[in-house]
Structure formats: structure tokens, C-alpha cells
Amino acid sequence: MTNKWTHTPPVPMTPLRGKAEIQIARAPPSTIPARSTEETLYELQVQQIELEIQNEQLRSTQIELEKSRDRYRDLYESSPVGYLTLNAVGQITEINPAGATMLGLERANLINCKPDAFIAYPESENWQRHFVSALTQECAPSFELTFHRGDRSTCDVLLESRRTADVNGKAALSVTLTDITAQRKEEEKMRQSESRYRSLFEHGHTVMLLIHPESGAIVDANSTACDYYGWTRTELLNLTISQINTLPADAVRREMHQAMTTQKNIFSSSIVWLMVQSVMSNQPVGRFPSMGRNCSTRSFTT
């Protein structure tokens, strides 16, 4: 019967193990504490458990980071705000669906394109100045511009840019686009409405004053009021209604309070005579501003 000696299989030599053994060989004997086999085994077991705990913590952290990344990705993809990233030469390297909608093309067709292609002169010059400025400072002032899309429609946006860096550390620009098309349309409607009523106010043949509800100061006066009172518009705007009214100040205040707190609407079936005045103005065809006054108490002859 042949006796067989049991040997521990040799540990594979790796570059890291080789470096460790060299350092141990070079170390002075006094720096290598003598330990029993049991102590060494115990220390190795403790270190192994520590590494396992660290690995578990790293895995948990990685899972949380992936969840957080997915949440931000969902926000990026579903946000109504447009987001795009530009490289140092102004090419689109990344864009979300909302941004692609504002530019009117598929996302894949926008990569490596420049926003310049969608901006008409003279706004294109403003965009170029903004781009250069944003690359050289932390945050450039926001501004509004209009994108001209391939289907000939337009999209008004509020644009904000922030300097950043790409994955390679090169300069890049993070751009936020907020669609303000509906807001601009409402503002245009307000301007047109203001223009219509301003025309009616200024050209009407009835004395009209705008009075501050608390102080009674005259805020505005039309030309007919100026002719009637014998004051220039500038002079009237430096007066209060009490100064040009023959009623006592208390009576004027009561009249103003009544005008602000009551409504005088007629819902009966009686006939009401109105004096209607119209003025010429730059309004759409078929429209002109008019004003009516109740004159039912007057006597009319036929």
C-alpha cells in the first residue's frame, strides 16, 4: 500500500499577489507579527465577511442608483418641457420627445442637426450670440424665439441654457425649451382688444374719463373730455374727479361707490332707446367699435 501525502493546492500566482509577496519579502522581520494559524484563519474569515457586506452595500447602492436613473429618465421622456443637449459646435446630441415636437421632426432625424436650421433671421443672430455667451459663462439670460418647422407651422418658445460637460469632459450646453405659443396668442388677442377699445375711447364723441376707484384721480381722458372741460390731457391727469365736478366731494364718493357695487341691467320686455356712436378705426373688415347710451328719457318726434 502506497502512502500518499496530502498537499494544499498551490495558490494561482497573479500580478497583484506577486506584488504583495515582494513587499512581504522586503519588509523587516519586526514588522511582520507572528500569528498562529487559528488567528490568521479568523482574520481571513472576518475580512471575507467584511468584503461580502461591502459588496451587498454596493449592490444595494447600484440598485437605488438605477431606480433613480429610471425615474429621471421617465421624467425626461414624458416632460412637456423640451430638453436638448448641444456640443461645442452647436449640434444636437440628445433631445427628448417634447423638444422634438417643438422642432417638428423625429428625434432620430434631429441628432447632429443645429437649432439654427429652425430659426429665421433676425432671431438667428440673437441665437448665435446666446449660444456663444452660454458656452463662456455659467448661465446665460433666457430669451424668446420662434422655431419654423418643416410643415410651415411655428412654435414660440422660452429658451434657457446652462453650460455643462459631456461624458468625455468636453464643453456642452444643456437647453430648456418652454412652449409659449398659446401665451403669445393670448397676448396678441389682448393687444388687439386693447387697440379696439383704445380707439373707441380716444375717438368717441362722448366725454370719457378713467377714474382711480380709491383716490378719485383721473387716470385717462379722451379728447372730447379735454374739449368739454377746457383742460389739456396732461392737466386733467394731474387732477381728481372732485376738482372738476360741481358735486360735493362726499356726493362724488357716493356716486363712485354706487358705480362699483351695483349693476343696472334691464331684463324686462320694455323698449329701450339707445344712442349708438361708431368711429372709424383699423379693425378687421366688418367690425368697427361702437358705444351705446340709454336715452329712453328723451323726447323723440317722428
CSV table of N, CA and C in Angstrom, one decimal, residues 74-177:
chain,number,residue,atom,x,y,z
A,74,ASP,N,-37.7,58.7,-17.0
A,74,ASP,CA,-39.2,58.8,-17.3
A,74,ASP,C,-39.6,60.3,-17.3
A,75,LEU,N,-39.1,61.1,-16.3
A,75,LEU,CA,-39.4,62.5,-16.3
A,75,LEU,C,-38.9,63.2,-17.6
A,76,TYR,N,-37.7,62.8,-18.0
A,76,TYR,CA,-37.1,63.4,-19.2
A,76,TYR,C,-37.9,63.1,-20.4
A,77,GLU,N,-38.4,61.8,-20.5
A,77,GLU,CA,-39.1,61.4,-21.7
A,77,GLU,C,-40.5,61.9,-21.7
A,78,SER,N,-41.2,62.1,-20.6
A,78,SER,CA,-42.6,62.4,-20.6
A,78,SER,C,-42.8,63.9,-20.2
A,79,SER,N,-41.8,64.7,-20.0
A,79,SER,CA,-42.0,66.1,-19.6
A,79,SER,C,-42.5,66.9,-20.8
A,80,PRO,N,-43.5,67.8,-20.5
A,80,PRO,CA,-43.9,68.7,-21.5
A,80,PRO,C,-42.9,69.8,-21.9
A,81,VAL,N,-41.9,69.9,-21.1
A,81,VAL,CA,-40.8,70.9,-21.4
A,81,VAL,C,-39.8,70.2,-22.3
A,82,GLY,N,-39.3,70.9,-23.3
A,82,GLY,CA,-38.3,70.4,-24.2
A,82,GLY,C,-36.9,70.5,-23.6
A,83,TYR,N,-36.1,69.4,-23.7
A,83,TYR,CA,-34.7,69.4,-23.2
A,83,TYR,C,-33.9,68.9,-24.4
A,84,LEU,N,-32.8,69.6,-24.6
A,84,LEU,CA,-31.8,69.1,-25.6
A,84,LEU,C,-30.4,69.5,-25.2
A,85,THR,N,-29.4,68.7,-25.6
A,85,THR,CA,-28.0,68.9,-25.3
A,85,THR,C,-27.3,69.2,-26.6
A,86,LEU,N,-26.5,70.3,-26.6
A,86,LEU,CA,-25.7,70.7,-27.7
A,86,LEU,C,-24.2,70.5,-27.4
A,87,ASN,N,-23.4,70.1,-28.4
A,87,ASN,CA,-22.0,70.0,-28.2
A,87,ASN,C,-21.4,71.4,-28.5
A,88,ALA,N,-20.1,71.5,-28.5
A,88,ALA,CA,-19.4,72.8,-28.6
A,88,ALA,C,-19.6,73.4,-29.9
A,89,VAL,N,-19.9,72.7,-30.9
A,89,VAL,CA,-20.2,73.3,-32.3
A,89,VAL,C,-21.6,73.6,-32.5
A,90,GLY,N,-22.5,73.3,-31.5
A,90,GLY,CA,-23.9,73.6,-31.7
A,90,GLY,C,-24.8,72.5,-32.2
A,91,GLN,N,-24.3,71.3,-32.3
A,91,GLN,CA,-25.0,70.2,-32.8
A,91,GLN,C,-25.8,69.5,-31.7
A,92,ILE,N,-27.0,69.1,-32.0
A,92,ILE,CA,-27.9,68.4,-31.0
A,92,ILE,C,-27.3,66.9,-30.8
A,93,THR,N,-27.0,66.6,-29.6
A,93,THR,CA,-26.5,65.3,-29.3
A,93,THR,C,-27.6,64.5,-28.6
A,94,GLU,N,-28.5,65.1,-28.0
A,94,GLU,CA,-29.6,64.5,-27.3
A,94,GLU,C,-30.8,65.4,-27.2
A,95,ILE,N,-32.0,64.8,-27.3
A,95,ILE,CA,-33.3,65.6,-27.3
A,95,ILE,C,-34.4,64.7,-26.8
A,96,ASN,N,-35.3,65.3,-26.0
A,96,ASN,CA,-36.4,64.5,-25.5
A,96,ASN,C,-37.6,64.7,-26.5
A,97,PRO,N,-38.7,63.9,-26.3
A,97,PRO,CA,-39.8,64.0,-27.3
A,97,PRO,C,-40.5,65.3,-27.4
A,98,ALA,N,-40.6,66.0,-26.2
A,98,ALA,CA,-41.2,67.4,-26.3
A,98,ALA,C,-40.4,68.3,-27.1
A,99,GLY,N,-39.1,68.3,-27.0
A,99,GLY,CA,-38.2,69.1,-27.8
A,99,GLY,C,-38.3,68.8,-29.2
A,100,ALA,N,-38.4,67.5,-29.6
A,100,ALA,CA,-38.5,67.1,-31.0
A,100,ALA,C,-39.9,67.6,-31.5
A,101,THR,N,-40.9,67.6,-30.7
A,101,THR,CA,-42.2,68.1,-31.2
A,101,THR,C,-42.2,69.6,-31.5
A,102,MET,N,-41.4,70.3,-30.6
A,102,MET,CA,-41.3,71.8,-30.9
A,102,MET,C,-40.6,72.1,-32.1
A,103,LEU,N,-39.6,71.2,-32.5
A,103,LEU,CA,-38.9,71.4,-33.8
A,103,LEU,C,-39.6,70.8,-35.0
A,104,GLY,N,-40.5,69.9,-34.7
A,104,GLY,CA,-41.3,69.3,-35.8
A,104,GLY,C,-40.7,68.2,-36.5
A,105,LEU,N,-39.7,67.5,-35.9
A,105,LEU,CA,-39.1,66.3,-36.6
A,105,LEU,C,-39.0,65.2,-35.6
A,106,GLU,N,-38.7,64.0,-36.2
A,106,GLU,CA,-38.5,62.8,-35.3
A,106,GLU,C,-37.1,63.0,-34.6
A,107,ARG,N,-37.0,62.4,-33.4
A,107,ARG,CA,-35.8,62.6,-32.6
A,107,ARG,C,-34.5,62.1,-33.4
A,108,ALA,N,-34.7,61.0,-34.0
A,108,ALA,CA,-33.5,60.4,-34.8
A,108,ALA,C,-33.0,61.3,-35.9
A,109,ASN,N,-33.9,62.1,-36.4
A,109,ASN,CA,-33.6,63.0,-37.5
A,109,ASN,C,-33.0,64.3,-37.0
A,110,LEU,N,-33.0,64.5,-35.7
A,110,LEU,CA,-32.5,65.8,-35.2
A,110,LEU,C,-31.1,65.6,-34.6
A,111,ILE,N,-30.7,64.4,-34.4
A,111,ILE,CA,-29.3,64.2,-33.9
A,111,ILE,C,-28.3,64.8,-34.9
A,112,ASN,N,-27.3,65.5,-34.4
A,112,ASN,CA,-26.3,66.2,-35.2
A,112,ASN,C,-26.8,67.4,-36.0
A,113,CYS,N,-28.1,67.7,-35.9
A,113,CYS,CA,-28.6,68.9,-36.5
A,113,CYS,C,-28.3,70.1,-35.6
A,114,LYS,N,-28.4,71.3,-36.2
A,114,LYS,CA,-28.2,72.5,-35.4
A,114,LYS,C,-29.6,73.3,-35.3
A,115,PRO,N,-29.9,73.8,-34.1
A,115,PRO,CA,-31.1,74.6,-34.0
A,115,PRO,C,-31.2,75.8,-35.0
A,116,ASP,N,-30.1,76.2,-35.5
A,116,ASP,CA,-30.1,77.3,-36.4
A,116,ASP,C,-31.0,77.1,-37.6
A,117,ALA,N,-31.1,75.8,-38.0
A,117,ALA,CA,-31.9,75.5,-39.2
A,117,ALA,C,-33.4,75.8,-39.0
A,118,PHE,N,-33.8,76.0,-37.8
A,118,PHE,CA,-35.2,76.2,-37.5
A,118,PHE,C,-35.5,77.6,-37.0
A,119,ILE,N,-34.5,78.5,-37.1
A,119,ILE,CA,-34.6,79.9,-36.6
A,119,ILE,C,-34.4,80.8,-37.7
A,120,ALA,N,-35.4,81.7,-38.0
A,120,ALA,CA,-35.3,82.7,-39.1
A,120,ALA,C,-34.6,83.9,-38.6
A,121,TYR,N,-34.1,84.6,-39.6
A,121,TYR,CA,-33.4,86.0,-39.4
A,121,TYR,C,-34.5,86.9,-39.0
A,122,PRO,N,-34.3,87.9,-38.1
A,122,PRO,CA,-33.1,88.2,-37.4
A,122,PRO,C,-32.9,87.4,-36.1
A,123,GLU,N,-33.8,86.6,-35.7
A,123,GLU,CA,-33.7,85.8,-34.4
A,123,GLU,C,-32.5,84.9,-34.5
A,124,SER,N,-32.1,84.5,-35.6
A,124,SER,CA,-30.9,83.6,-35.7
A,124,SER,C,-29.6,84.3,-35.2
A,125,GLU,N,-29.5,85.6,-35.4
A,125,GLU,CA,-28.4,86.3,-34.9
A,125,GLU,C,-28.4,86.3,-33.3
A,126,ASN,N,-29.6,86.5,-32.8
A,126,ASN,CA,-29.8,86.5,-31.4
A,126,ASN,C,-29.4,85.2,-30.8
A,127,TRP,N,-29.8,84.1,-31.5
A,127,TRP,CA,-29.5,82.8,-31.0
A,127,TRP,C,-28.0,82.5,-31.0
A,128,GLN,N,-27.3,83.0,-32.1
A,128,GLN,CA,-25.8,82.8,-32.1
A,128,GLN,C,-25.1,83.5,-31.0
A,129,ARG,N,-25.6,84.7,-30.7
A,129,ARG,CA,-25.0,85.4,-29.6
A,129,ARG,C,-25.3,84.7,-28.3
A,130,HIS,N,-26.5,84.2,-28.1
A,130,HIS,CA,-26.8,83.5,-26.9
A,130,HIS,C,-26.0,82.2,-26.8
A,131,PHE,N,-25.8,81.5,-27.8
A,131,PHE,CA,-25.0,80.3,-27.8
A,131,PHE,C,-23.6,80.5,-27.4
A,132,VAL,N,-22.9,81.5,-28.0
A,132,VAL,CA,-21.6,81.8,-27.6
A,132,VAL,C,-21.5,82.3,-26.2
A,133,SER,N,-22.4,83.1,-25.8
A,133,SER,CA,-22.4,83.6,-24.4
A,133,SER,C,-22.6,82.5,-23.4
A,134,ALA,N,-23.5,81.6,-23.7
A,134,ALA,CA,-23.8,80.5,-22.8
A,134,ALA,C,-22.6,79.5,-22.6
A,135,LEU,N,-21.8,79.4,-23.6
A,135,LEU,CA,-20.6,78.5,-23.6
A,135,LEU,C,-19.5,79.1,-22.7
A,136,THR,N,-19.5,80.4,-22.6
A,136,THR,CA,-18.4,81.1,-21.9
A,136,THR,C,-18.8,81.5,-20.4
A,137,GLN,N,-20.0,81.3,-20.0
A,137,GLN,CA,-20.4,81.6,-18.7
A,137,GLN,C,-21.3,80.5,-18.1
A,138,GLU,N,-21.5,80.6,-16.8
A,138,GLU,CA,-22.3,79.5,-16.1
A,138,GLU,C,-23.7,79.5,-16.6
A,139,CYS,N,-24.4,80.6,-16.8
A,139,CYS,CA,-25.8,80.6,-17.2
A,139,CYS,C,-26.1,81.9,-17.9
A,140,ALA,N,-26.6,81.8,-19.2
A,140,ALA,CA,-26.9,82.9,-20.0
A,140,ALA,C,-28.3,83.4,-19.8
A,141,PRO,N,-28.6,84.6,-20.0
A,141,PRO,CA,-30.0,85.1,-19.8
A,141,PRO,C,-31.0,84.4,-20.8
A,142,SER,N,-32.2,84.1,-20.3
A,142,SER,CA,-33.2,83.4,-21.1
A,142,SER,C,-33.7,84.4,-22.1
A,143,PHE,N,-34.3,83.9,-23.2
A,143,PHE,CA,-34.9,84.8,-24.2
A,143,PHE,C,-35.9,84.0,-25.0
A,144,GLU,N,-36.8,84.7,-25.7
A,144,GLU,CA,-37.8,84.1,-26.5
A,144,GLU,C,-37.5,84.1,-28.0
A,145,LEU,N,-37.9,83.0,-28.7
A,145,LEU,CA,-37.7,83.0,-30.1
A,145,LEU,C,-38.7,82.1,-30.7
A,146,THR,N,-38.8,82.0,-32.0
A,146,THR,CA,-39.8,81.3,-32.8
A,146,THR,C,-39.1,80.2,-33.6
A,147,PHE,N,-39.5,79.0,-33.5
A,147,PHE,CA,-39.0,77.9,-34.4
A,147,PHE,C,-39.9,77.8,-35.6
A,148,HIS,N,-39.3,77.7,-36.8
A,148,HIS,CA,-40.0,77.5,-38.0
A,148,HIS,C,-39.9,76.0,-38.4
A,149,ARG,N,-41.0,75.3,-38.3
A,149,ARG,CA,-41.0,73.9,-38.5
A,149,ARG,C,-41.2,73.5,-40.0
A,150,GLY,N,-40.9,72.2,-40.3
A,150,GLY,CA,-41.0,71.8,-41.7
A,150,GLY,C,-42.3,71.8,-42.3
A,151,ASP,N,-43.4,71.8,-41.5
A,151,ASP,CA,-44.8,71.8,-42.0
A,151,ASP,C,-45.2,73.3,-42.2
A,152,ARG,N,-44.3,74.2,-42.1
A,152,ARG,CA,-44.6,75.7,-42.2
A,152,ARG,C,-45.3,76.3,-40.9
A,153,SER,N,-45.5,75.5,-39.9
A,153,SER,CA,-46.1,76.0,-38.7
A,153,SER,C,-44.9,76.6,-37.9
A,154,THR,N,-45.3,77.3,-36.8
A,154,THR,CA,-44.3,77.9,-35.9
A,154,THR,C,-44.5,77.5,-34.5
A,155,CYS,N,-43.5,77.6,-33.7
A,155,CYS,CA,-43.6,77.3,-32.3
A,155,CYS,C,-42.8,78.3,-31.5
A,156,ASP,N,-43.5,79.1,-30.7
A,156,ASP,CA,-42.8,80.1,-29.9
A,156,ASP,C,-42.3,79.5,-28.6
A,157,VAL,N,-41.1,79.7,-28.2
A,157,VAL,CA,-40.5,79.1,-27.0
A,157,VAL,C,-39.8,80.1,-26.2
A,158,LEU,N,-39.7,79.8,-24.9
A,158,LEU,CA,-38.8,80.5,-24.0
A,158,LEU,C,-37.6,79.6,-23.8
A,159,LEU,N,-36.4,80.1,-24.1
A,159,LEU,CA,-35.2,79.2,-24.2
A,159,LEU,C,-34.3,79.6,-23.1
A,160,GLU,N,-33.8,78.6,-22.3
A,160,GLU,CA,-32.8,78.8,-21.3
A,160,GLU,C,-31.7,77.8,-21.4
A,161,SER,N,-30.5,78.3,-21.3
A,161,SER,CA,-29.3,77.5,-21.5
A,161,SER,C,-28.4,77.5,-20.3
A,162,ARG,N,-27.7,76.3,-20.1
A,162,ARG,CA,-26.7,76.2,-19.0
A,162,ARG,C,-25.5,75.4,-19.5
A,163,ARG,N,-24.3,75.9,-19.2
A,163,ARG,CA,-23.1,75.3,-19.6
A,163,ARG,C,-22.9,74.0,-18.8
A,164,THR,N,-22.5,72.9,-19.5
A,164,THR,CA,-22.2,71.7,-18.8
A,164,THR,C,-21.1,71.0,-19.5
A,165,ALA,N,-20.9,69.7,-19.3
A,165,ALA,CA,-19.9,68.9,-20.0
A,165,ALA,C,-20.4,67.6,-20.4
A,166,ASP,N,-19.9,67.0,-21.5
A,166,ASP,CA,-20.4,65.7,-22.0
A,166,ASP,C,-19.6,64.6,-21.2
A,167,VAL,N,-19.9,63.4,-21.6
A,167,VAL,CA,-19.3,62.2,-20.9
A,167,VAL,C,-17.7,62.2,-21.0
A,168,ASN,N,-17.2,62.9,-22.0
A,168,ASN,CA,-15.8,63.0,-22.2
A,168,ASN,C,-15.2,64.2,-21.6
A,169,GLY,N,-16.0,65.0,-20.9
A,169,GLY,CA,-15.5,66.2,-20.3
A,169,GLY,C,-15.4,67.4,-21.2
A,170,LYS,N,-15.9,67.3,-22.4
A,170,LYS,CA,-15.8,68.4,-23.3
A,170,LYS,C,-17.0,69.4,-23.1
A,171,ALA,N,-16.8,70.6,-23.4
A,171,ALA,CA,-17.9,71.6,-23.2
A,171,ALA,C,-19.2,71.3,-24.0
A,172,ALA,N,-20.3,71.5,-23.3
A,172,ALA,CA,-21.6,71.2,-23.9
A,172,ALA,C,-22.6,72.2,-23.3
A,173,LEU,N,-23.8,72.2,-23.9
A,173,LEU,CA,-24.8,73.2,-23.5
A,173,LEU,C,-26.1,72.4,-23.3
A,174,SER,N,-26.7,72.6,-22.1
A,174,SER,CA,-28.0,72.0,-21.7
A,174,SER,C,-29.1,73.1,-21.9
A,175,VAL,N,-30.0,72.8,-22.8
A,175,VAL,CA,-31.0,73.8,-23.2
A,175,VAL,C,-32.4,73.3,-22.8
A,176,THR,N,-33.2,74.3,-22.2
A,176,THR,CA,-34.5,74.0,-21.8
A,176,THR,C,-35.5,74.8,-22.7
A,177,LEU,N,-36.5,74.2,-23.3
A,177,LEU,CA,-37.5,74.9,-24.2
A,177,LEU,C,-38.9,74.8,-23.5
